[in-house]
mmCIF file with all atom_site columns, C-alpha atoms in Angstrom:
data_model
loop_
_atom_site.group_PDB
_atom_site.id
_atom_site.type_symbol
_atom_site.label_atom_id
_atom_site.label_alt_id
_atom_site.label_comp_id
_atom_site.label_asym_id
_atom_site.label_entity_id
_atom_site.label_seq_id
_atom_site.pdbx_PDB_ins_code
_atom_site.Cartn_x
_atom_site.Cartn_y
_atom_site.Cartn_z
_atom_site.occupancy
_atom_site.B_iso_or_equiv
_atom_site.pdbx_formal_charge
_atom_site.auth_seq_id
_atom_site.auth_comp_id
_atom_site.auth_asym_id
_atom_site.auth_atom_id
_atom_site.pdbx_PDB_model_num
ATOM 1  C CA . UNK A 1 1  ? 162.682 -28.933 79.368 1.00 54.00 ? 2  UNK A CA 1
ATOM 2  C CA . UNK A 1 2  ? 163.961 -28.741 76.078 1.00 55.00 ? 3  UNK A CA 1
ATOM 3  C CA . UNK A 1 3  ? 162.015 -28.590 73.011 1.00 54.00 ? 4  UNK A CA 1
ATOM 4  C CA . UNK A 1 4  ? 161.868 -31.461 70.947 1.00 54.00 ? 5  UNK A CA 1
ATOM 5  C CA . UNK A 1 5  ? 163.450 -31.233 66.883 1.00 68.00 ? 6  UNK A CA 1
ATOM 6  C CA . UNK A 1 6  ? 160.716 -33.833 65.921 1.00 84.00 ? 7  UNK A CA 1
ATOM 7  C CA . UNK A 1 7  ? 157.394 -31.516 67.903 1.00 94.00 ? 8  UNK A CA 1
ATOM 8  C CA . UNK A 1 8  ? 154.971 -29.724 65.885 1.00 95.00 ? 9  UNK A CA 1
ATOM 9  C CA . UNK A 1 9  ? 153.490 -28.456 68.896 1.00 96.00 ? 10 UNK A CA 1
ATOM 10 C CA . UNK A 1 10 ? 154.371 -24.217 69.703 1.00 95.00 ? 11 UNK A CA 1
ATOM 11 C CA . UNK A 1 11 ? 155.840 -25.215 73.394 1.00 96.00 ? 12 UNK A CA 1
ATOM 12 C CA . UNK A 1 12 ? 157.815 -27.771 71.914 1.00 94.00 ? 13 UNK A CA 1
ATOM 13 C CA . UNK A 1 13 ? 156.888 -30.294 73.908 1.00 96.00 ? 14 UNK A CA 1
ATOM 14 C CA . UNK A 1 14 ? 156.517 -34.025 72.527 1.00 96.00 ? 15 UNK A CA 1
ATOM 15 C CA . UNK A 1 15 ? 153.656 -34.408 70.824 1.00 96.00 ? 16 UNK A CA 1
ATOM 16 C CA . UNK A 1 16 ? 151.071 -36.856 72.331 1.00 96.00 ? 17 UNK A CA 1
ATOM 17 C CA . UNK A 1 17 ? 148.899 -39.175 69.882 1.00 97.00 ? 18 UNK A CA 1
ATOM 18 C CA . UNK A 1 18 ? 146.577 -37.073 69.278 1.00 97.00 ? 19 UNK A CA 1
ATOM 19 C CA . UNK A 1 19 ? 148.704 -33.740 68.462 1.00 97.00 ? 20 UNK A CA 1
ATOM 20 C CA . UNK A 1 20 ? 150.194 -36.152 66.143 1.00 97.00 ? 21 UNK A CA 1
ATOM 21 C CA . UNK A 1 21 ? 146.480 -36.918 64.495 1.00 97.00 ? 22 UNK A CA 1
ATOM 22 C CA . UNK A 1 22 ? 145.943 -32.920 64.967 1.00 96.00 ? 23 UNK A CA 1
ATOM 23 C CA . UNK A 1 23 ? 149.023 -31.803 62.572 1.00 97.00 ? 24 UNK A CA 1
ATOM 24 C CA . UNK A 1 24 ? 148.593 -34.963 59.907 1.00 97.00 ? 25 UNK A CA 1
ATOM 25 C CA . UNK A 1 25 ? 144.822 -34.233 59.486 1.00 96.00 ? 26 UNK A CA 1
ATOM 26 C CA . UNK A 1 26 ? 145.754 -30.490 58.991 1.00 96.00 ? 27 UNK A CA 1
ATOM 27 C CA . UNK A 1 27 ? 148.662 -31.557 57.039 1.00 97.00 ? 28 UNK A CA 1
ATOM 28 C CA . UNK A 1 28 ? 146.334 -33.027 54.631 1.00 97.00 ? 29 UNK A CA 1
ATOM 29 C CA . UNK A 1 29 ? 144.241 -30.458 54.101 1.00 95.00 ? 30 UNK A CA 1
ATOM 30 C CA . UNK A 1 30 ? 141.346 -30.856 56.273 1.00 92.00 ? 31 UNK A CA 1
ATOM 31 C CA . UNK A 1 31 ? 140.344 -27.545 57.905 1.00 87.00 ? 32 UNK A CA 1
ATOM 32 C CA . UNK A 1 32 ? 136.905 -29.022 59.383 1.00 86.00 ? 33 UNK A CA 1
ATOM 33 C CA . UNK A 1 33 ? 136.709 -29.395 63.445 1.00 86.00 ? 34 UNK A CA 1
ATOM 34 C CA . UNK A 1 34 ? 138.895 -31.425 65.124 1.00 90.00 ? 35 UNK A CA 1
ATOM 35 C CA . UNK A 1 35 ? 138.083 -33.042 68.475 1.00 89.00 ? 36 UNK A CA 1
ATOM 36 C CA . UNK A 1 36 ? 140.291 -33.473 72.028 1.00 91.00 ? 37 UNK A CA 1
ATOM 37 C CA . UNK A 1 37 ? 141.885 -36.802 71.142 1.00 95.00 ? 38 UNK A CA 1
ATOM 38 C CA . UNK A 1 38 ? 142.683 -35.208 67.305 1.00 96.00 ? 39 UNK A CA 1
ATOM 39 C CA . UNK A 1 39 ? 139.560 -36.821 65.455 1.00 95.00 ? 40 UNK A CA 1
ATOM 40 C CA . UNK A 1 40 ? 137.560 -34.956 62.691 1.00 95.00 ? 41 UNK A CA 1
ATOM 41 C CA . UNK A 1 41 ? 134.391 -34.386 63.772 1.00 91.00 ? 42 UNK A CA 1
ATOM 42 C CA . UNK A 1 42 ? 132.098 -34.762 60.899 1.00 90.00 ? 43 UNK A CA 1
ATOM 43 C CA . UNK A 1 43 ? 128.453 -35.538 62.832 1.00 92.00 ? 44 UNK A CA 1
ATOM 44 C CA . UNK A 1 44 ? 126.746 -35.151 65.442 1.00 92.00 ? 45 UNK A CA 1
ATOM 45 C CA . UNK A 1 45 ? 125.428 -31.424 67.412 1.00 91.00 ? 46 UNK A CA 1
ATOM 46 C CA . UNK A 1 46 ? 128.944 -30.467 67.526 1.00 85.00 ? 47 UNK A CA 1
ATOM 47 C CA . UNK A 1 47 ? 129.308 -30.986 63.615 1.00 87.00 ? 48 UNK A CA 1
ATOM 48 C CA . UNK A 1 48 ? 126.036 -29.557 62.492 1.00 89.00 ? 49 UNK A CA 1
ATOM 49 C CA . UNK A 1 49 ? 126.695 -26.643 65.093 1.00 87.00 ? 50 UNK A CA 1
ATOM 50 C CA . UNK A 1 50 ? 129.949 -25.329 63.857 1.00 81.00 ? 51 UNK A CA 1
ATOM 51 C CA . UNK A 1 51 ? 129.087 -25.994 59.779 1.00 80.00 ? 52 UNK A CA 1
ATOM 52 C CA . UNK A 1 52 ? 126.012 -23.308 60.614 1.00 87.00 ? 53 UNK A CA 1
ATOM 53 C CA . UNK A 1 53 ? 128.344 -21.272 62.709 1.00 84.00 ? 54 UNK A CA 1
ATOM 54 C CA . UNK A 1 54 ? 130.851 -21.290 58.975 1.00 78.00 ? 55 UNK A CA 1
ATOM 55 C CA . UNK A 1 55 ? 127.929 -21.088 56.848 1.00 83.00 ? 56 UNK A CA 1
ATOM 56 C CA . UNK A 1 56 ? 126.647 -17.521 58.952 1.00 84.00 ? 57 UNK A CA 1
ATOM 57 C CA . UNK A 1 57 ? 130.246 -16.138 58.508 1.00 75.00 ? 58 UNK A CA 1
ATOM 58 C CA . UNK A 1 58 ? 130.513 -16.652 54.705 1.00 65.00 ? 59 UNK A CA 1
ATOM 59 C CA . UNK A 1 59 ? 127.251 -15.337 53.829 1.00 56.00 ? 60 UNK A CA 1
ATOM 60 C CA . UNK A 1 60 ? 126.905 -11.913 52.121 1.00 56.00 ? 61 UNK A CA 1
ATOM 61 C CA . UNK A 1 61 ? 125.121 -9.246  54.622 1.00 54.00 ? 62 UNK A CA 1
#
């Protein structure tokens, strides 16, 4: 298959919907978690769970 001019992806495949919300919301400048269908995900376990995972990196040992 060839890759596509238009695909952001790194196979070059087409993108699907959400690749397409993936790349825009990184695009934009959001470097939070992103879910499968290419949502932020700004609550929930998930949410809280990765902000402490960030927060334990950045702190000064």
């Amino acid at each position: 298959m060839a890759s596509s001019p238009r695909s952001r992806r790194v196979d070059g495949h087409p993108e699907t919907s959400a690749d397409t919300r993936f790349f825009t919301l990184r695009a934009s400048g959001y470097t939070g978690p992103i879910d499968q269908d290419g949502h932020p995900v700004t609550i929930g376990v998930a949410a809280e769970i990765l902000r402490r995972l960030a927060d334990s990196t950045t702190e000064v040992q």
